[in-house]
Short mmCIF file of C-alpha atoms and ligand atoms in Angstrom, two decimals:
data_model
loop_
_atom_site.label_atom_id
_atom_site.label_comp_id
_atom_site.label_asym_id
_atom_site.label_seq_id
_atom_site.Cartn_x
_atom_site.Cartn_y
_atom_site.Cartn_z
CA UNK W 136 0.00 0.00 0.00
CA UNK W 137 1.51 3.76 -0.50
CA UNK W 138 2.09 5.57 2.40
CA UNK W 139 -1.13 6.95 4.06
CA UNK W 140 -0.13 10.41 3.09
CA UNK W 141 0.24 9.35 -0.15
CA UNK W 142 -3.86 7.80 0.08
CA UNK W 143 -5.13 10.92 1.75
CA UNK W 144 -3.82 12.61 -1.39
CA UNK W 145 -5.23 10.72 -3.91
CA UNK W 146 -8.94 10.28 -1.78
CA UNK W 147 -8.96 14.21 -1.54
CA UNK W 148 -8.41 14.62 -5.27
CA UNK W 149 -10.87 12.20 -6.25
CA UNK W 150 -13.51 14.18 -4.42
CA UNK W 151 -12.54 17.18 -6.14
CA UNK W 152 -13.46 15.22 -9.39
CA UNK W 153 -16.58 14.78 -8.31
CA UNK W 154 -16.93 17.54 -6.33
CA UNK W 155 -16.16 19.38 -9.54
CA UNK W 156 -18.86 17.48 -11.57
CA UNK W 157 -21.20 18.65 -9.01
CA UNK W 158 -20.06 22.49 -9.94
CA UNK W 159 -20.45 22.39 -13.14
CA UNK W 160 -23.40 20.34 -13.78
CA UNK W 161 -25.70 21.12 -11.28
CA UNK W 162 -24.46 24.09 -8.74
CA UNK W 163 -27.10 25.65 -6.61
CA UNK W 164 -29.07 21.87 -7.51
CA UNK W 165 -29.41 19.26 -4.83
CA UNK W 166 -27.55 16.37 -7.13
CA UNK W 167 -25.73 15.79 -10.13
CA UNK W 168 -26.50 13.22 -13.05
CA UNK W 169 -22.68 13.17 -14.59
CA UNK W 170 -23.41 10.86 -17.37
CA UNK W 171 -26.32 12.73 -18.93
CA UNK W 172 -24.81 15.92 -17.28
CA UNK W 173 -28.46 17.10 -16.08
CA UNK W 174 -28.98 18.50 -12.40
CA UNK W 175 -31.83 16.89 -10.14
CA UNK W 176 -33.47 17.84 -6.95
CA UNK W 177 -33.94 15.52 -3.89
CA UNK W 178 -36.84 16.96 -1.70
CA UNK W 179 -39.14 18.06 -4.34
CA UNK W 180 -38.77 17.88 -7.92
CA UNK W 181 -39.26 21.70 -8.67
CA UNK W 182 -36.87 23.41 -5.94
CA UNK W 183 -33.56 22.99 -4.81
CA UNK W 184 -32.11 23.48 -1.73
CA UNK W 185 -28.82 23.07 -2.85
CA UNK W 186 -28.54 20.11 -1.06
CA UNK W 187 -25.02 18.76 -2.04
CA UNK W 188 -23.45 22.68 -0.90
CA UNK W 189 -25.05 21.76 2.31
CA UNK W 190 -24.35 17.62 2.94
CA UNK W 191 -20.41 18.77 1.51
CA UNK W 192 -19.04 21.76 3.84
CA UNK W 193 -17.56 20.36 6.93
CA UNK W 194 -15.62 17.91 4.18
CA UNK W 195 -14.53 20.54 2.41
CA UNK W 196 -13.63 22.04 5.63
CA UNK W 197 -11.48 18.72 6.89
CA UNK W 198 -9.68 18.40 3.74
CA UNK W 199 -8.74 22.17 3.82
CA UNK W 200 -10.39 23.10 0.63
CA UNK W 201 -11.12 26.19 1.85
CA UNK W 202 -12.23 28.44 -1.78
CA UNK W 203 -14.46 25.79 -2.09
CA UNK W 204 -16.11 25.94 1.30
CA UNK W 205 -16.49 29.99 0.42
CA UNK W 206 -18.47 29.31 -2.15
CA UNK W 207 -20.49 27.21 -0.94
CA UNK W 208 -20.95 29.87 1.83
CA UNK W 209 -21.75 32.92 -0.68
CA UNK W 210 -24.25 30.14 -2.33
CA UNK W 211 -26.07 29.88 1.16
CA UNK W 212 -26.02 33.10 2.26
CA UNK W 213 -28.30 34.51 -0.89
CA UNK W 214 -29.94 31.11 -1.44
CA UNK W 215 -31.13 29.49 2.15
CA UNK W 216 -34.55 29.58 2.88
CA UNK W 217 -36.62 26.82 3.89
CA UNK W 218 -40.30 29.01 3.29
CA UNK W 219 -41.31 26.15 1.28
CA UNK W 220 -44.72 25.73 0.18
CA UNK W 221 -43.88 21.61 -0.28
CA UNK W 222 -43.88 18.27 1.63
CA UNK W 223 -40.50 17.17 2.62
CA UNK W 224 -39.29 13.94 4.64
CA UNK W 225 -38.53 14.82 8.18
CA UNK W 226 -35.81 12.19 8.65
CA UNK W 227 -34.02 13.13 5.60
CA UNK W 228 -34.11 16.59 5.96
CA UNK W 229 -32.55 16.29 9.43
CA UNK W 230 -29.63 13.94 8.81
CA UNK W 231 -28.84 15.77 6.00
CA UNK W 232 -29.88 19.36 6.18
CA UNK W 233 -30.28 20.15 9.63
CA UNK W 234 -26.90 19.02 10.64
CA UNK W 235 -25.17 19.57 7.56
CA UNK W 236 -25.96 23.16 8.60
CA UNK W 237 -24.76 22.63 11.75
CA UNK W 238 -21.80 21.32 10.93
CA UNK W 239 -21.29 24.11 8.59
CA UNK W 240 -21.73 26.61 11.33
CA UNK W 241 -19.15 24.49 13.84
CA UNK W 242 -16.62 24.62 10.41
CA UNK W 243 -16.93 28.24 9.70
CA UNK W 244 -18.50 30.20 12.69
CA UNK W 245 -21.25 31.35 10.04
CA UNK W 246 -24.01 31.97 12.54
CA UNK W 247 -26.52 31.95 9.64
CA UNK W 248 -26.42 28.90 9.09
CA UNK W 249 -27.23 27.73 12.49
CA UNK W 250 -29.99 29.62 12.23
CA UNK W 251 -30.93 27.83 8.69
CA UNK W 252 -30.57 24.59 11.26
CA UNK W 253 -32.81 25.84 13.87
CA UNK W 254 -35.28 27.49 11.78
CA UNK W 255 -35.48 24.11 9.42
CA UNK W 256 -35.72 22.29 12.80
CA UNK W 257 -38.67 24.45 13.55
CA UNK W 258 -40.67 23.38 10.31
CA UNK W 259 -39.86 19.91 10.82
CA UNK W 260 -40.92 19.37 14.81
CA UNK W 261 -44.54 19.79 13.69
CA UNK W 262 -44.08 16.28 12.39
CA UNK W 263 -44.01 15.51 16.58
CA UNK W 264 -45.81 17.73 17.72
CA UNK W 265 -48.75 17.35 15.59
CA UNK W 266 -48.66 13.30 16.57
CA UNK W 267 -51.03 11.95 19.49
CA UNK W 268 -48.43 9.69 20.24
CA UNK W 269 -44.77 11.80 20.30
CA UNK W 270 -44.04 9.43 17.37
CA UNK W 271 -43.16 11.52 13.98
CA UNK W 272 -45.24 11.95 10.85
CA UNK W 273 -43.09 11.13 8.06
CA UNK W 274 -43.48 14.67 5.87
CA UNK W 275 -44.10 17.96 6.84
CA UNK W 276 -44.94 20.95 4.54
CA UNK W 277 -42.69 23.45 5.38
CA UNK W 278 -44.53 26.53 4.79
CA UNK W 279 -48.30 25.75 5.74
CA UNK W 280 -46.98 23.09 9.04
CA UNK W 281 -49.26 20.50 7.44
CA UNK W 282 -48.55 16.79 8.01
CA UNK W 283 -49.14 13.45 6.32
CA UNK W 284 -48.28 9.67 6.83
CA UNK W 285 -48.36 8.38 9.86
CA UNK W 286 -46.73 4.74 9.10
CA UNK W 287 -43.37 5.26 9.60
CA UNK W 288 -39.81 2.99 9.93
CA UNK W 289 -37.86 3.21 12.69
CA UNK W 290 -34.75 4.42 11.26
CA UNK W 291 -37.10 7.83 10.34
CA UNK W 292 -38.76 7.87 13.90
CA UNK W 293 -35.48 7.97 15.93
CA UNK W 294 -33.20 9.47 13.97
CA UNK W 295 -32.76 13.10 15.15
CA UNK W 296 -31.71 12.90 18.85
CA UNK W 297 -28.05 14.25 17.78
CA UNK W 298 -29.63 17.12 16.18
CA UNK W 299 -32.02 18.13 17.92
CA UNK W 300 -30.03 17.82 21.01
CA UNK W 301 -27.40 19.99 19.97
CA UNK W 302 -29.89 22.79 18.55
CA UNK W 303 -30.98 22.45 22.81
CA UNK W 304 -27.65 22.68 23.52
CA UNK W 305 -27.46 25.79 21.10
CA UNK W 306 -30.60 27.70 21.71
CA UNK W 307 -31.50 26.45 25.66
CA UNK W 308 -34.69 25.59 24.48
CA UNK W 309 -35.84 22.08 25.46
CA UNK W 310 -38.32 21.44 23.05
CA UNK W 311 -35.99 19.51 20.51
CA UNK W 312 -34.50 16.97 22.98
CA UNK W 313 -38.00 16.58 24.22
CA UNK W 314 -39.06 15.74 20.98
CA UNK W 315 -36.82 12.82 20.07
CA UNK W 316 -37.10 11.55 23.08
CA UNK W 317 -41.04 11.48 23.32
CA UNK W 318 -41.01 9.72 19.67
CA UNK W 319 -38.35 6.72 21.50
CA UNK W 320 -40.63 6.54 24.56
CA UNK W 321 -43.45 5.59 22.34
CA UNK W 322 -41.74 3.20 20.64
CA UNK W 323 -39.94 1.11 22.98
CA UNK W 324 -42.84 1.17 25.44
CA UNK W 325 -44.27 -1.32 22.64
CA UNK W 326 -41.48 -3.81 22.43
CA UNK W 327 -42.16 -7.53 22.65
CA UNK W 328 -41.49 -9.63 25.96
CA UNK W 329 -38.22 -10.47 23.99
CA UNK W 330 -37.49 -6.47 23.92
CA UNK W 331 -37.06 -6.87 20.05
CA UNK W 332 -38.92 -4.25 18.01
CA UNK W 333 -40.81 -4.25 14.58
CA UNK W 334 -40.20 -2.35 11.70
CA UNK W 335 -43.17 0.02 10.59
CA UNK W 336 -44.89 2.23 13.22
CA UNK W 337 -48.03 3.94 13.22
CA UNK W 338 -47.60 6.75 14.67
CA UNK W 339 -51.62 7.61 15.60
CA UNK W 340 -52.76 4.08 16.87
CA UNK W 341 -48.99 3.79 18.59
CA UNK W 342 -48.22 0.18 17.53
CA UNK W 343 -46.87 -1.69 15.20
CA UNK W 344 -48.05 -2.81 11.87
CA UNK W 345 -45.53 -5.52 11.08
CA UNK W 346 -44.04 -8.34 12.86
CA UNK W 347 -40.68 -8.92 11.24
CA UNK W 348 -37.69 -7.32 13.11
CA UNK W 349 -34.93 -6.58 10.57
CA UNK W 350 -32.37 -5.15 12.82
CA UNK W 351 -30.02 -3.63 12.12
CA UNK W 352 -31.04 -3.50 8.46
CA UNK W 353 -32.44 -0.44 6.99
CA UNK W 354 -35.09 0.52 7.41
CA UNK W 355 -34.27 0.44 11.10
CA UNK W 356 -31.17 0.89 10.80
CA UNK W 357 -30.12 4.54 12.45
CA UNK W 358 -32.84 4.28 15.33
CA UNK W 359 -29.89 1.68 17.33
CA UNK W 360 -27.12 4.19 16.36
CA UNK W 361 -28.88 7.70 17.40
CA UNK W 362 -29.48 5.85 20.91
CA UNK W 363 -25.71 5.28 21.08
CA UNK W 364 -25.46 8.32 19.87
CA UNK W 365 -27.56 10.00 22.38
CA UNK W 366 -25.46 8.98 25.40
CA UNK W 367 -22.08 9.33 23.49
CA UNK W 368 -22.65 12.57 21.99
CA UNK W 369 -25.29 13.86 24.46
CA UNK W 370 -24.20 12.26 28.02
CA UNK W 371 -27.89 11.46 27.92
CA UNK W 372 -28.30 7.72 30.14
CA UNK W 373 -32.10 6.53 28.83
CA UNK W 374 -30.77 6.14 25.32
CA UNK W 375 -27.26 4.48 26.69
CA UNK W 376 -29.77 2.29 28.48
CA UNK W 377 -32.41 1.55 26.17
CA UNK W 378 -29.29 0.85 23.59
CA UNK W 379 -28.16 -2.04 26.31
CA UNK W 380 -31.25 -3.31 26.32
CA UNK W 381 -32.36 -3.43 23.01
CA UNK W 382 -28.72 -4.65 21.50
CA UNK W 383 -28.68 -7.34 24.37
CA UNK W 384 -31.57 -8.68 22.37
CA UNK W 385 -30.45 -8.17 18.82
CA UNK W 386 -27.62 -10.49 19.83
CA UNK W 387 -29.33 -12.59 22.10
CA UNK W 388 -32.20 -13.49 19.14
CA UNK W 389 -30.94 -12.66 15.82
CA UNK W 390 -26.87 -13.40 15.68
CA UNK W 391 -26.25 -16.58 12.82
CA UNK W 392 -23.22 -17.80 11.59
CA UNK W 393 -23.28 -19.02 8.09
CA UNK W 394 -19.78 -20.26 6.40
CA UNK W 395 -17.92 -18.83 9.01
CA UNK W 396 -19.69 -15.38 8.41
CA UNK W 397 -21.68 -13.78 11.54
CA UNK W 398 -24.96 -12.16 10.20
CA UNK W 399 -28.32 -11.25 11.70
CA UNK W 400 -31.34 -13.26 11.18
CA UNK W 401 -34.75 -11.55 10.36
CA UNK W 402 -37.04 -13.04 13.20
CA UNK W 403 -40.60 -12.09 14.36
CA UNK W 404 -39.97 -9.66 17.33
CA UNK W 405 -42.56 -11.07 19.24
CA UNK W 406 -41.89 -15.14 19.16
CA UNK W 407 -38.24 -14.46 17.99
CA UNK W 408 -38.62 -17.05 14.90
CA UNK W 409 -37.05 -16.67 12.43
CA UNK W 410 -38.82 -15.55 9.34
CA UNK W 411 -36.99 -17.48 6.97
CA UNK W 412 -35.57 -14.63 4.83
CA UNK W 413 -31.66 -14.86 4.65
CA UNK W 414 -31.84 -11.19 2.37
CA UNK W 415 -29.58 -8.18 3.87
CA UNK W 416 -29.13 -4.74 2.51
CA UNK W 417 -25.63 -3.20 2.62
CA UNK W 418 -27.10 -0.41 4.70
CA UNK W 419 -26.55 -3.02 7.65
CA UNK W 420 -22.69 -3.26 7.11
CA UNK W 421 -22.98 0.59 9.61
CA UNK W 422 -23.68 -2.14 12.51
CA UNK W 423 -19.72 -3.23 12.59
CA UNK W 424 -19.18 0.06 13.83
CA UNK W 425 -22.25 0.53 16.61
CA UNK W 426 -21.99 -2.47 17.89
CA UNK W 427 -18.14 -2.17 18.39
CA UNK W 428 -18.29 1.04 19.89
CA UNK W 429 -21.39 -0.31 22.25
CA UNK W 430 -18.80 -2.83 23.54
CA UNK W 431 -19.25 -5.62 21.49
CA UNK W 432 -16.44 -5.82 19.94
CA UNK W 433 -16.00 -9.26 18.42
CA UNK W 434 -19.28 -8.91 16.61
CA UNK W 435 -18.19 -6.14 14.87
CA UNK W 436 -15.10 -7.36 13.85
CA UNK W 437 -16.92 -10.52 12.87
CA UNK W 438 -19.71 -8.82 10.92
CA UNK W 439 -17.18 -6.27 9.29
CA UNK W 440 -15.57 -9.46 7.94
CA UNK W 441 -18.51 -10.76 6.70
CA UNK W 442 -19.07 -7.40 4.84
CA UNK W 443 -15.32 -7.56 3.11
CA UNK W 444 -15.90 -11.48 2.15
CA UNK W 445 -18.71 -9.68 -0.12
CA UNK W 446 -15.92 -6.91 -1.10
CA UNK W 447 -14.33 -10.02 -1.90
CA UNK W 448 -16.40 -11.67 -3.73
CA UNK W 449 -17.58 -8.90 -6.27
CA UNK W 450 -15.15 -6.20 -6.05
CA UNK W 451 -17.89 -3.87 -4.73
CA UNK W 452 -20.39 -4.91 -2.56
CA UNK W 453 -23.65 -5.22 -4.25
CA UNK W 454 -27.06 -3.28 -2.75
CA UNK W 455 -28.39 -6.63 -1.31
CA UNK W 456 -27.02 -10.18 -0.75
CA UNK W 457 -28.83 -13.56 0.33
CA UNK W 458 -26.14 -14.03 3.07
CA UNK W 459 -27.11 -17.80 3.23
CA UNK W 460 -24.81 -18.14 0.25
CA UNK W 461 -23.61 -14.76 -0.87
CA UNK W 462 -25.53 -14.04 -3.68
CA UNK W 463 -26.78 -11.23 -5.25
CA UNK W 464 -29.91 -9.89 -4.73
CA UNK W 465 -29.78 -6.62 -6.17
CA UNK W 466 -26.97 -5.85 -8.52
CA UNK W 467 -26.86 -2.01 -7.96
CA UNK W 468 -24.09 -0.04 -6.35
CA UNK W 469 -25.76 3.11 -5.26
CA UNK W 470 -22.30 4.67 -3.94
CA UNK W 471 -23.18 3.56 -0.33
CA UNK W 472 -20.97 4.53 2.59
CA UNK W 473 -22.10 1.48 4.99
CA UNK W 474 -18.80 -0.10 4.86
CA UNK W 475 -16.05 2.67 4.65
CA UNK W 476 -18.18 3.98 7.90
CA UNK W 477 -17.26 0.88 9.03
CA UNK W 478 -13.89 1.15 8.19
CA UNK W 479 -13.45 4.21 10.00
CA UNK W 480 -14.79 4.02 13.36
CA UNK W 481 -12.86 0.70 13.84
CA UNK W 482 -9.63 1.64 12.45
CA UNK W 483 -9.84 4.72 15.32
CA UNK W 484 -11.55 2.16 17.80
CA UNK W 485 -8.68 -0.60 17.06
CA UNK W 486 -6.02 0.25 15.03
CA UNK W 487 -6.03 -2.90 13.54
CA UNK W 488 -4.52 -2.63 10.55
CA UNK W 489 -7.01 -4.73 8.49
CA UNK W 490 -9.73 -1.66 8.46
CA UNK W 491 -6.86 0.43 6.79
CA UNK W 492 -5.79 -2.30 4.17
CA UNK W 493 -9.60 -3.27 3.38
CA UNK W 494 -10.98 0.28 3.29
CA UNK W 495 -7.85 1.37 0.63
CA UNK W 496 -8.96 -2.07 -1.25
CA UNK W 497 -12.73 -0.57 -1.13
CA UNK W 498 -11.43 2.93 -2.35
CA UNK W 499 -9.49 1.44 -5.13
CA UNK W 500 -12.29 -0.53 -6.57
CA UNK W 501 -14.37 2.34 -6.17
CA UNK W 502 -12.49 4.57 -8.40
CA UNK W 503 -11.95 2.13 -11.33
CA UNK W 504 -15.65 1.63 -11.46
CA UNK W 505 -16.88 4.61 -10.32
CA UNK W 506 -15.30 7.42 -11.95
CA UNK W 507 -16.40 9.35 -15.33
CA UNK W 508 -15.16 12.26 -17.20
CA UNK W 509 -17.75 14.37 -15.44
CA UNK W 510 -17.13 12.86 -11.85
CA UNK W 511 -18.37 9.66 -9.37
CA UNK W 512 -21.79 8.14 -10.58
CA UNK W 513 -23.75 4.63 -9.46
CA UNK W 514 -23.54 1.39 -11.02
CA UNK W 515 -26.73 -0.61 -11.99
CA UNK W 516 -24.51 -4.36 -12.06
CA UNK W 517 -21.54 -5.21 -10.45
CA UNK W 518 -21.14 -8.42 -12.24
CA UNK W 519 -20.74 -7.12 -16.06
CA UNK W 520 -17.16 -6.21 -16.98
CA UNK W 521 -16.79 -3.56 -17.23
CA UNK W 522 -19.54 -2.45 -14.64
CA UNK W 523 -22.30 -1.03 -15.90
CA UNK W 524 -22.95 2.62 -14.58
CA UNK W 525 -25.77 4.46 -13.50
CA UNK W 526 -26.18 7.93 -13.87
CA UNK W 527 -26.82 9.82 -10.61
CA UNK W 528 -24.33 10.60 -7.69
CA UNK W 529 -26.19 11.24 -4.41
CA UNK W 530 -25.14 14.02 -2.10
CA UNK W 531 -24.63 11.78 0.69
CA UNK W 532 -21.12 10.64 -1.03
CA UNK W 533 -20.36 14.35 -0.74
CA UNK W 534 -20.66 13.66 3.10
CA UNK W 535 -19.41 9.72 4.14
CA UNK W 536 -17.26 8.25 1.88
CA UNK W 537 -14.67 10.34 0.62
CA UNK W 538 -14.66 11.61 4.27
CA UNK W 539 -14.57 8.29 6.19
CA UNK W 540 -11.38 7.44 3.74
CA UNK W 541 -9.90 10.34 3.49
CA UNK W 542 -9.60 11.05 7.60
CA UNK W 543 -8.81 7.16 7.90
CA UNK W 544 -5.08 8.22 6.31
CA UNK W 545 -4.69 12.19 6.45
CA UNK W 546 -4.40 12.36 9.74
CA UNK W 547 -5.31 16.16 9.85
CA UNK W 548 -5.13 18.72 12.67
CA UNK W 549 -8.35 19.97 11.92
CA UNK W 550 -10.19 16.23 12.92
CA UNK W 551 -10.10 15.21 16.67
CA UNK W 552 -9.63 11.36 15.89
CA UNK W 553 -9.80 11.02 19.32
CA UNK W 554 -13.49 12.47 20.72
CA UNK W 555 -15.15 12.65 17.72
CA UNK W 556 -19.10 12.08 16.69
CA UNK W 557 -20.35 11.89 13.38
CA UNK W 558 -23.67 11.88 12.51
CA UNK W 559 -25.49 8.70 10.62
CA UNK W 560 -24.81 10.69 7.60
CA UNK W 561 -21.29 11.25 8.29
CA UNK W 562 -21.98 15.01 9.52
CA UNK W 563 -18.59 15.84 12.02
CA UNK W 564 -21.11 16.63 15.30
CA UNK W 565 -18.19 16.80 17.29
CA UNK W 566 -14.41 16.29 16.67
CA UNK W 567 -13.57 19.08 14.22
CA UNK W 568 -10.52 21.34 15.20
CA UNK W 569 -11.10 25.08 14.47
CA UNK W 570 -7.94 26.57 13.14
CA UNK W 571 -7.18 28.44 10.16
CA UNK W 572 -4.02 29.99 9.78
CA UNK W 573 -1.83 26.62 10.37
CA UNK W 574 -3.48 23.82 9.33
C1 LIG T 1227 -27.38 7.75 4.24
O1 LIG T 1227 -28.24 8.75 3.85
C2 LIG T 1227 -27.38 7.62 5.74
O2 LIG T 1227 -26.23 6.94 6.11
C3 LIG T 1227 -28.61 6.93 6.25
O3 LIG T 1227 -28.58 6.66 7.64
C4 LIG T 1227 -28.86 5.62 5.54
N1 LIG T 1227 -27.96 5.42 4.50
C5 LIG T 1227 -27.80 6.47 3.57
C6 LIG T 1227 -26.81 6.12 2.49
O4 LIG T 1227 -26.81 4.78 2.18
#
């Protein structure tokens, strides 16, 4: 391998090549289409928010591209305004928006844009408030405060405790902690006698309209890694608790080993049978990390390993395997960061080498398949040679991968590798050093 100087360097510049794409396809657009070389919006089809300005600053910021982190500043500062007259997904808007802002702010000191955060924030907590139960509404129109579906996942129920608990921390005003935390009570208070947990919620009835527990699989996913979260972040002890308790189950119920492989068994929550389906997303490879950094250690170096026998196996890992005999499900490779999180928070947890040498093999695979003239885009088969490419990047590459690589080797003085937090979408919560003139 080169030297990990030598990897930061070439991470960072393939960024900027699709970083670039992004500016000059689609700037002031959410997302970038570099094969047809069209913009496209995520939220709403007829208005941007500029989406990939706001999921790409605090990168930016960590890899010291700082002209670039300007503009994106000038951008926001005559184009932010969330007086919307249109539905938009609470969950998505916070991971993404609400602390992309944040993390803007904590990069640059650009009060504005906390005040994007909190006044987005504001938009969005009708989803909660507006709920009999504390349990989120899954859109809210952000200019009339209207509301609409109330079946939700979990992963879009519990995934704002880290932003809404720094906005508290921020403003003094308790009503965003309250929130998430209402919206956890509700659910948990309806776990099985096994304390395993379905998948889809309703939110105005306050139970669950499923039976199959697919943790940690999307779409579940974030709801185990914002309680983490909650106490690591936060110093908050229900979530640490409820975390315990609900990952004590998770492993007590749904851990299989297959080939040698660890993996996690879809089961009914309340019986704990096993539903029979052996199908897993790569959104689940994120649980190396959590469960690591929960304490459980050897399951996440076990699962991680599972993951890179897939890396293996098809040189990128595909969007969904049968893990009964590691077979493709769904051929797509929509630029997911699930593994290179992975990567990441175990090479800082461990330092065992293998999360370096696996993540570089994941980065290298990445950009022979990956790459166009015009920047990063999808594939739609990972087993035709050459791959067959998609054409859409999505912002949240702007936010995880490059990042989760590119701090893995750069070792920079503007990233605390030491008491960091990042966000499930790769947002720097905590851990970024401020200092301009020397680093
Ligand atoms: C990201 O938007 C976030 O990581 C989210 O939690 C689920 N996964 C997507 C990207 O795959």
């Amino acid at each position: 391998m080169p030297s990990p100087k030598a990897i930061a360097a070439q991470v960072r510049d393939e960024f900027l090549h699709a970083w670039h794409g992004y500016k000059y396809i689609a700037w002031g657009y959410d997302e970038y289409r570099p094969l047809s070389g069209k913009p496209s919006n995520f939220f709403l089809e007829n208005h941007s928010f500029g989406l990939s300005i706001i999921e790409a600053m605090d990168t930016l910021y960590v890899m010291g591209l700082d002209d670039e982190l300007e503009s994106c500043i000038a951008w926001l500062r005559s184009h932010l305004d969330f007086d919307v007259d249109g539905d938009v997904q609470m969950f998505e808007a916070v991971i993404r928006m609400v602390a992309g802002l944040l993390t803007g702010y904590y990069a640059t000191g650009e009060r504005f844009l906390a005040d994007g955060a909190r006044d987005l924030a504001d938009r969005l907590l009708v989803c909660f408030t507006k709920s009999p139960t504390g349990a989120p509404y899954r859109y809210a129109n952000l200019k009339t405060g209207a509301v609409r579906e109330p079946q939700m996942v979990l992963a879009e129920i519990g995934s704002n405790i880290l932003e809404f608990g720094d906005l508290t921390r921020l403003t003094g005003q308790p009503k965003y902690v309250q929130a998430s935390m209402k919206a956890y009570e509700a659910v948990i208070a309806k776990r099985s006698e096994l304390d395993l947990l379905g998948t889809t919620f309703d939110v105005e009835k306050g139970e669950f309209i499923d039976t199959a527990d697919v943790a940690p699989d999307e779409p579940v996913d974030s709801f185990y890694e914002y309680l983490w979260g909650g106490w690591q972040m936060l110093g908050l002890t229900q979530p640490r608790d409820w975390y315990r308790m609900l990952t004590n189950a998770i492993v007590k119920n749904k851990v299989t080993r297959v080939s040698g492989n660890l993996w996690f068994k879809t089961v009914n929550y309340k019986t704990g049978v096993p539903t029979g389906d052996t199908t897993t997303s790569e959104l689940a490879a994120f649980y190396a990390e959590l469960v690591a950094k929960g304490g459980d250690r050897d399951i996440g170096s076990a699962f991680y390993d599972s993951w890179t026998a897939a890396l293996d196996k098809y040189e990128l890992i595909p969007e969904a395997i049968n893990y009964a005999d590691l077979s493709i499900v769904s051929p797509r490779h929509w630029l997911r960061p699930e593994y290179p999180n992975s990567s990441f928070d175990l090479w800082f947890l461990t330092k065992d080498p293998k999360y370096r040498t696996t993540a570089y093999q994941y980065f290298q695979a990445l950009r022979r398949n990956c790459r166009t003239p015009n920047g990063y885009t999808v594939l739609t088969d990972v087993r035709t040679r050459p791959m067959t490419q998609g054409d859409y990047f999505p912002a949240y590459s702007f936010s995880e991968n490059f990042k989760y690589l590119y701090l893995m080797f750069a070792d920079t003085p503007r990233f605390d590798s030491s008491g960091y937090y990042l966000n499930t979408e790769g947002k720097i919560m905590r851990g970024m050093r401020l200092c301009v003139d020397w680093c």
